[in-house]
């Protein structure tokens, strides 16, 4: 079966812009979570959605937001981009226990 | 707290066994995971262990869990050059897709 699909794979944005990243989970998985990976901070939890509701949230500023649609696809949005937002953004989908990650979106803010 | 710690580097020779260690602090964790990340790629789920288990074996991989010491290890038997990657341990609950990751251990396999 198809894995977790993230689009786009690579993105370059300018400071102050906003960006939307997309994640399509494995069919049947209703939980989608997002992580930010940077060399300095490692993998940090952003938020988790389940059945279109945000169930958990990490310690990120309000510029980071997300949503989940009725087909379980999820988007995350970052507004007013800062240089420090440059990172690999990973999403994971889960049914119970096991969580499978997508290939990530590499965001570069210049 | 949800502090997960791993050593940063491990170097082994091809054919040897690799043991990657991890300590965690959250005793309420339900699952403990090992993920592999190759350059430029996402995270690949290798294996996981439920918190009421002591050991799990899956082909070349053996996971040992010492719940008293909050210590998790991943043993890779007959390590190959293709095993060179960064290995992350993570702890998480059952119903929530929210994991706390270690900093990752970079495994270098020398031919």
PDB file of C-alpha atoms in Angstrom:
ATOM      1  CA  UNK A   1       0.000   0.000   0.000  1.00  0.00           C
ATOM      2  CA  UNK A   2       1.115   3.593  -0.564  1.00  0.00           C
ATOM      3  CA  UNK A   3       3.156   5.237   2.139  1.00  0.00           C
ATOM      4  CA  UNK A   4       2.937   8.699   3.611  1.00  0.00           C
ATOM      5  CA  UNK A   5       3.233  11.335   0.905  1.00  0.00           C
ATOM      6  CA  UNK A   6       4.502  14.821   1.559  1.00  0.00           C
ATOM      7  CA  UNK A   7       4.485  17.629  -0.960  1.00  0.00           C
ATOM      8  CA  UNK A   8       6.418  19.491  -2.025  1.00  0.00           C
ATOM      9  CA  UNK A   9       9.763  17.821  -1.355  1.00  0.00           C
ATOM     10  CA  UNK A  10      11.729  21.047  -1.514  1.00  0.00           C
ATOM     11  CA  UNK A  11      10.736  24.652  -1.024  1.00  0.00           C
ATOM     12  CA  UNK A  12      12.607  27.947  -0.935  1.00  0.00           C
ATOM     13  CA  UNK A  13      10.852  30.942   0.568  1.00  0.00           C
ATOM     14  CA  UNK A  14      11.804  34.458   1.564  1.00  0.00           C
ATOM     15  CA  UNK A  15      11.655  35.814   5.088  1.00  0.00           C
ATOM     16  CA  UNK A  16       8.235  37.177   5.904  1.00  0.00           C
ATOM     17  CA  UNK A  17       6.384  34.947   3.461  1.00  0.00           C
ATOM     18  CA  UNK A  18       4.059  32.162   4.438  1.00  0.00           C
ATOM     19  CA  UNK A  19       4.129  28.526   3.378  1.00  0.00           C
ATOM     20  CA  UNK A  20       1.773  25.560   3.300  1.00  0.00           C
ATOM     21  CA  UNK A  21       2.975  21.976   3.403  1.00  0.00           C
ATOM     22  CA  UNK A  22       0.837  18.955   2.651  1.00  0.00           C
ATOM     23  CA  UNK A  23       0.755  15.422   4.016  1.00  0.00           C
ATOM     24  CA  UNK A  24      -1.332  12.514   2.748  1.00  0.00           C
ATOM     25  CA  UNK A  25      -1.370   9.692   5.302  1.00  0.00           C
ATOM     26  CA  UNK A  26      -1.523   5.983   4.676  1.00  0.00           C
ATOM     27  CA  UNK A  27      -5.039   4.963   3.708  1.00  0.00           C
ATOM     28  CA  UNK A  28      -7.078   4.223   6.826  1.00  0.00           C
ATOM     29  CA  UNK A  29      -4.796   6.138   9.181  1.00  0.00           C
ATOM     30  CA  UNK A  30      -6.646   8.878  10.987  1.00  0.00           C
ATOM     31  CA  UNK A  31      -3.826  10.349  13.045  1.00  0.00           C
ATOM     32  CA  UNK A  32      -1.319  12.694  11.452  1.00  0.00           C
ATOM     33  CA  UNK A  33       1.443  14.415  13.340  1.00  0.00           C
ATOM     34  CA  UNK A  34       4.098  16.904  12.269  1.00  0.00           C
ATOM     35  CA  UNK A  35       7.715  17.269  13.309  1.00  0.00           C
ATOM     36  CA  UNK A  36      10.437  19.779  12.636  1.00  0.00           C
ATOM     37  CA  UNK A  37      13.971  18.483  12.216  1.00  0.00           C
ATOM     38  CA  UNK A  38      16.953  20.812  12.457  1.00  0.00           C
ATOM     39  CA  UNK A  39      20.640  20.077  13.096  1.00  0.00           C
ATOM     40  CA  UNK A  40      20.588  22.107  16.305  1.00  0.00           C
ATOM     41  CA  UNK A  41      17.289  21.055  17.883  1.00  0.00           C
ATOM     42  CA  UNK A  42      16.821  17.595  16.420  1.00  0.00           C
ATOM     43  CA  UNK A  43      13.306  16.274  15.941  1.00  0.00           C
ATOM     44  CA  UNK A  44      10.654  18.332  17.657  1.00  0.00           C
ATOM     45  CA  UNK A  45       6.936  17.652  17.802  1.00  0.00           C
ATOM     46  CA  UNK A  46       4.737  20.343  16.285  1.00  0.00           C
ATOM     47  CA  UNK A  47       1.167  19.031  16.542  1.00  0.00           C
ATOM     48  CA  UNK A  48      -1.054  16.040  16.003  1.00  0.00           C
ATOM     49  CA  UNK A  49      -4.438  15.787  14.352  1.00  0.00           C
ATOM     50  CA  UNK A  50      -6.996  13.062  14.679  1.00  0.00           C
ATOM     51  CA  UNK A  51     -10.351  13.076  12.916  1.00  0.00           C
ATOM     52  CA  UNK A  52      -9.950  16.724  11.926  1.00  0.00           C
ATOM     53  CA  UNK A  53      -9.216  17.849  15.513  1.00  0.00           C
ATOM     54  CA  UNK A  54      -5.923  18.974  16.942  1.00  0.00           C
ATOM     55  CA  UNK A  55      -5.261  16.502  19.734  1.00  0.00           C
ATOM     56  CA  UNK A  56      -1.774  17.535  20.825  1.00  0.00           C
ATOM     57  CA  UNK A  57       0.408  20.577  20.350  1.00  0.00           C
ATOM     58  CA  UNK A  58       4.119  21.120  20.866  1.00  0.00           C
ATOM     59  CA  UNK A  59       5.918  24.246  22.006  1.00  0.00           C
ATOM     60  CA  UNK A  60       5.987  26.242  18.830  1.00  0.00           C
ATOM     61  CA  UNK A  61       4.787  29.815  18.291  1.00  0.00           C
ATOM     62  CA  UNK A  62       1.366  30.552  16.862  1.00  0.00           C
ATOM     63  CA  UNK A  63       2.923  31.175  13.440  1.00  0.00           C
ATOM     64  CA  UNK A  64       2.837  27.399  13.078  1.00  0.00           C
ATOM     65  CA  UNK A  65      -0.625  26.031  12.469  1.00  0.00           C
ATOM     66  CA  UNK A  66      -2.228  23.047  10.872  1.00  0.00           C
ATOM     67  CA  UNK A  67      -5.442  21.399   9.924  1.00  0.00           C
ATOM     68  CA  UNK A  68      -6.777  18.064   8.875  1.00  0.00           C
ATOM     69  CA  UNK A  69      -9.433  17.356   6.291  1.00  0.00           C
ATOM     70  CA  UNK A  70     -12.184  14.764   6.315  1.00  0.00           C
ATOM     71  CA  UNK A  71     -10.059  12.439   4.154  1.00  0.00           C
ATOM     72  CA  UNK A  72      -7.314  12.629   6.847  1.00  0.00           C
ATOM     73  CA  UNK A  73      -4.967  14.644   4.635  1.00  0.00           C
ATOM     74  CA  UNK A  74      -3.248  17.333   6.645  1.00  0.00           C
ATOM     75  CA  UNK A  75      -1.644  20.657   5.954  1.00  0.00           C
ATOM     76  CA  UNK A  76       0.637  22.754   8.062  1.00  0.00           C
ATOM     77  CA  UNK A  77       1.115  26.453   7.584  1.00  0.00           C
ATOM     78  CA  UNK A  78       3.921  28.694   8.726  1.00  0.00           C
ATOM     79  CA  UNK A  79       3.309  32.420   8.506  1.00  0.00           C
ATOM     80  CA  UNK A  80       5.835  35.258   8.626  1.00  0.00           C
ATOM     81  CA  UNK A  81       8.738  32.950   7.917  1.00  0.00           C
ATOM     82  CA  UNK A  82      12.004  33.415   9.762  1.00  0.00           C
ATOM     83  CA  UNK A  83      15.457  32.168   8.822  1.00  0.00           C
ATOM     84  CA  UNK A  84      15.292  29.783  11.780  1.00  0.00           C
ATOM     85  CA  UNK A  85      12.288  28.032  10.250  1.00  0.00           C
ATOM     86  CA  UNK A  86      14.599  26.418   7.701  1.00  0.00           C
ATOM     87  CA  UNK A  87      14.277  22.726   8.444  1.00  0.00           C
ATOM     88  CA  UNK A  88      13.075  19.349   7.288  1.00  0.00           C
ATOM     89  CA  UNK A  89       9.384  19.043   8.119  1.00  0.00           C
ATOM     90  CA  UNK A  90       8.208  15.479   8.585  1.00  0.00           C
ATOM     91  CA  UNK A  91       4.741  14.147   8.976  1.00  0.00           C
ATOM     92  CA  UNK A  92       3.797  10.778  10.377  1.00  0.00           C
ATOM     93  CA  UNK A  93       0.595   8.828  10.090  1.00  0.00           C
ATOM     94  CA  UNK A  94      -0.515   6.297  12.615  1.00  0.00           C
ATOM     95  CA  UNK A  95      -3.325   3.838  13.118  1.00  0.00           C
ATOM     96  CA  UNK A  96      -2.391   2.395  16.487  1.00  0.00           C
ATOM     97  CA  UNK A  97       1.078   2.238  17.943  1.00  0.00           C
ATOM     98  CA  UNK A  98       3.069   2.180  14.706  1.00  0.00           C
ATOM     99  CA  UNK A  99       3.852   5.503  13.093  1.00  0.00           C
ATOM    100  CA  UNK A 100       5.132   5.827   9.555  1.00  0.00           C
ATOM    101  CA  UNK A 101       6.896   8.887   8.287  1.00  0.00           C
ATOM    102  CA  UNK A 102       6.926  10.591   4.939  1.00  0.00           C
ATOM    103  CA  UNK A 103      10.092  11.691   3.142  1.00  0.00           C
ATOM    104  CA  UNK A 104       9.683  15.211   4.435  1.00  0.00           C
ATOM    105  CA  UNK A 105       9.605  18.679   2.965  1.00  0.00           C
ATOM    106  CA  UNK A 106      12.905  20.534   3.025  1.00  0.00           C
ATOM    107  CA  UNK A 107      12.098  24.211   3.634  1.00  0.00           C
ATOM    108  CA  UNK A 108      14.805  26.803   3.122  1.00  0.00           C
ATOM    109  CA  UNK A 109      14.099  30.381   4.170  1.00  0.00           C
ATOM    110  CA  UNK A 110      16.376  32.995   2.609  1.00  0.00           C
TER     111      UNK A 110
ATOM    112  CA  UNK B   1       9.781  15.132  31.435  1.00  0.00           C
ATOM    113  CA  UNK B   2      10.302  13.551  28.083  1.00  0.00           C
ATOM    114  CA  UNK B   3      14.058  13.426  27.780  1.00  0.00           C
ATOM    115  CA  UNK B   4      15.524  10.811  25.450  1.00  0.00           C
ATOM    116  CA  UNK B   5      19.283  10.492  25.247  1.00  0.00           C
ATOM    117  CA  UNK B   6      21.562   8.657  22.862  1.00  0.00           C
ATOM    118  CA  UNK B   7      25.267   8.671  22.178  1.00  0.00           C
ATOM    119  CA  UNK B   8      26.085  10.578  19.008  1.00  0.00           C
ATOM    120  CA  UNK B   9      28.410   8.226  17.142  1.00  0.00           C
ATOM    121  CA  UNK B  10      29.175   4.544  16.746  1.00  0.00           C
ATOM    122  CA  UNK B  11      31.693   3.007  14.388  1.00  0.00           C
ATOM    123  CA  UNK B  12      31.881  -0.718  13.674  1.00  0.00           C
ATOM    124  CA  UNK B  13      33.416  -3.027  11.097  1.00  0.00           C
ATOM    125  CA  UNK B  14      31.284  -4.814   8.543  1.00  0.00           C
ATOM    126  CA  UNK B  15      30.151  -8.173   9.885  1.00  0.00           C
ATOM    127  CA  UNK B  16      30.383  -7.133  13.533  1.00  0.00           C
ATOM    128  CA  UNK B  17      27.375  -6.501  15.766  1.00  0.00           C
ATOM    129  CA  UNK B  18      26.316  -2.935  16.531  1.00  0.00           C
ATOM    130  CA  UNK B  19      24.648  -1.941  19.770  1.00  0.00           C
ATOM    131  CA  UNK B  20      22.966   1.437  19.971  1.00  0.00           C
ATOM    132  CA  UNK B  21      21.811   2.584  23.385  1.00  0.00           C
ATOM    133  CA  UNK B  22      19.123   4.959  24.519  1.00  0.00           C
ATOM    134  CA  UNK B  23      17.821   6.177  27.865  1.00  0.00           C
ATOM    135  CA  UNK B  24      14.482   7.802  28.447  1.00  0.00           C
ATOM    136  CA  UNK B  25      12.730   9.434  31.366  1.00  0.00           C
ATOM    137  CA  UNK B  26       8.980   9.069  30.834  1.00  0.00           C
ATOM    138  CA  UNK B  27       7.929   5.899  32.641  1.00  0.00           C
ATOM    139  CA  UNK B  28       4.413   6.195  31.217  1.00  0.00           C
ATOM    140  CA  UNK B  29       5.627   5.557  27.669  1.00  0.00           C
ATOM    141  CA  UNK B  30       3.657   2.793  26.068  1.00  0.00           C
ATOM    142  CA  UNK B  31       5.810   2.149  23.042  1.00  0.00           C
ATOM    143  CA  UNK B  32       9.502   2.593  22.375  1.00  0.00           C
ATOM    144  CA  UNK B  33      10.671   2.846  18.805  1.00  0.00           C
ATOM    145  CA  UNK B  34      13.736   2.655  16.654  1.00  0.00           C
ATOM    146  CA  UNK B  35      13.850   4.624  13.429  1.00  0.00           C
ATOM    147  CA  UNK B  36      16.537   4.790  10.759  1.00  0.00           C
ATOM    148  CA  UNK B  37      17.286   7.879   8.718  1.00  0.00           C
ATOM    149  CA  UNK B  38      19.495   7.853   5.657  1.00  0.00           C
ATOM    150  CA  UNK B  39      20.855  11.091   4.162  1.00  0.00           C
ATOM    151  CA  UNK B  40      18.157  13.232   2.623  1.00  0.00           C
ATOM    152  CA  UNK B  41      15.410  10.814   3.589  1.00  0.00           C
ATOM    153  CA  UNK B  42      12.592  10.600   6.082  1.00  0.00           C
ATOM    154  CA  UNK B  43      12.416   8.236   9.026  1.00  0.00           C
ATOM    155  CA  UNK B  44      12.057   4.523   8.432  1.00  0.00           C
ATOM    156  CA  UNK B  45      10.409   2.537  11.207  1.00  0.00           C
ATOM    157  CA  UNK B  46      12.722  -0.351  12.049  1.00  0.00           C
ATOM    158  CA  UNK B  47      11.033  -1.893  15.021  1.00  0.00           C
ATOM    159  CA  UNK B  48       9.239  -1.047  18.209  1.00  0.00           C
ATOM    160  CA  UNK B  49       8.614  -2.668  21.560  1.00  0.00           C
ATOM    161  CA  UNK B  50       5.662  -2.442  23.852  1.00  0.00           C
ATOM    162  CA  UNK B  51       6.578  -1.292  27.320  1.00  0.00           C
ATOM    163  CA  UNK B  52       5.563  -4.561  28.995  1.00  0.00           C
ATOM    164  CA  UNK B  53       8.078  -6.537  26.931  1.00  0.00           C
ATOM    165  CA  UNK B  54      11.740  -7.139  27.712  1.00  0.00           C
ATOM    166  CA  UNK B  55      12.950  -8.193  24.316  1.00  0.00           C
ATOM    167  CA  UNK B  56      11.887  -8.301  20.716  1.00  0.00           C
ATOM    168  CA  UNK B  57      13.750  -9.932  17.874  1.00  0.00           C
ATOM    169  CA  UNK B  58      13.143  -9.216  14.213  1.00  0.00           C
ATOM    170  CA  UNK B  59      15.628 -10.825  11.810  1.00  0.00           C
ATOM    171  CA  UNK B  60      18.964  -9.069  12.389  1.00  0.00           C
ATOM    172  CA  UNK B  61      17.484  -6.656  14.916  1.00  0.00           C
ATOM    173  CA  UNK B  62      17.154  -7.294  18.642  1.00  0.00           C
ATOM    174  CA  UNK B  63      15.592  -4.742  20.966  1.00  0.00           C
ATOM    175  CA  UNK B  64      16.188  -4.978  24.692  1.00  0.00           C
ATOM    176  CA  UNK B  65      14.191  -2.959  27.188  1.00  0.00           C
ATOM    177  CA  UNK B  66      15.162  -2.470  30.817  1.00  0.00           C
ATOM    178  CA  UNK B  67      12.165  -0.671  32.193  1.00  0.00           C
ATOM    179  CA  UNK B  68      13.636  -0.315  35.682  1.00  0.00           C
ATOM    180  CA  UNK B  69      16.637   1.590  34.347  1.00  0.00           C
ATOM    181  CA  UNK B  70      14.664   3.172  31.485  1.00  0.00           C
ATOM    182  CA  UNK B  71      17.226   1.828  29.056  1.00  0.00           C
ATOM    183  CA  UNK B  72      16.571   0.688  25.508  1.00  0.00           C
ATOM    184  CA  UNK B  73      19.045  -0.849  23.130  1.00  0.00           C
ATOM    185  CA  UNK B  74      19.088  -1.906  19.499  1.00  0.00           C
ATOM    186  CA  UNK B  75      21.448  -4.640  18.420  1.00  0.00           C
ATOM    187  CA  UNK B  76      22.111  -5.107  14.717  1.00  0.00           C
ATOM    188  CA  UNK B  77      23.716  -8.451  13.957  1.00  0.00           C
ATOM    189  CA  UNK B  78      26.118  -8.874  11.018  1.00  0.00           C
ATOM    190  CA  UNK B  79      26.194  -5.126  10.366  1.00  0.00           C
ATOM    191  CA  UNK B  80      26.461  -4.192   6.695  1.00  0.00           C
ATOM    192  CA  UNK B  81      27.634  -1.001   4.982  1.00  0.00           C
ATOM    193  CA  UNK B  82      24.012  -0.378   4.031  1.00  0.00           C
ATOM    194  CA  UNK B  83      23.226  -0.062   7.727  1.00  0.00           C
ATOM    195  CA  UNK B  84      25.218   3.178   7.870  1.00  0.00           C
ATOM    196  CA  UNK B  85      22.671   5.817   8.864  1.00  0.00           C
ATOM    197  CA  UNK B  86      21.402   7.778  11.826  1.00  0.00           C
ATOM    198  CA  UNK B  87      19.332   5.765  14.283  1.00  0.00           C
ATOM    199  CA  UNK B  88      16.750   7.450  16.472  1.00  0.00           C
ATOM    200  CA  UNK B  89      15.024   6.045  19.471  1.00  0.00           C
ATOM    201  CA  UNK B  90      11.664   7.512  20.385  1.00  0.00           C
ATOM    202  CA  UNK B  91       9.083   7.091  23.098  1.00  0.00           C
ATOM    203  CA  UNK B  92       5.387   7.506  22.680  1.00  0.00           C
ATOM    204  CA  UNK B  93       1.956   6.626  23.910  1.00  0.00           C
ATOM    205  CA  UNK B  94      -0.558   4.265  22.386  1.00  0.00           C
ATOM    206  CA  UNK B  95      -3.316   6.587  21.355  1.00  0.00           C
ATOM    207  CA  UNK B  96      -1.341   9.642  20.553  1.00  0.00           C
ATOM    208  CA  UNK B  97       0.898  10.033  17.564  1.00  0.00           C
ATOM    209  CA  UNK B  98       3.268  12.207  19.578  1.00  0.00           C
ATOM    210  CA  UNK B  99       6.824  11.031  19.979  1.00  0.00           C
ATOM    211  CA  UNK B 100       9.849  12.292  21.797  1.00  0.00           C
ATOM    212  CA  UNK B 101      13.035  11.557  19.928  1.00  0.00           C
ATOM    213  CA  UNK B 102      16.607  11.181  20.965  1.00  0.00           C
ATOM    214  CA  UNK B 103      19.291  13.162  19.176  1.00  0.00           C
ATOM    215  CA  UNK B 104      20.166  10.210  16.987  1.00  0.00           C
ATOM    216  CA  UNK B 105      23.220   7.942  16.811  1.00  0.00           C
ATOM    217  CA  UNK B 106      25.226   8.079  13.629  1.00  0.00           C
ATOM    218  CA  UNK B 107      26.340   4.563  12.783  1.00  0.00           C
ATOM    219  CA  UNK B 108      29.368   4.278  10.532  1.00  0.00           C
ATOM    220  CA  UNK B 109      30.100   0.829   9.144  1.00  0.00           C
ATOM    221  CA  UNK B 110      33.620   0.359   7.839  1.00  0.00           C
ATOM    222  CA  UNK B 111      34.214  -2.227   5.121  1.00  0.00           C
TER     223      UNK B 111
END
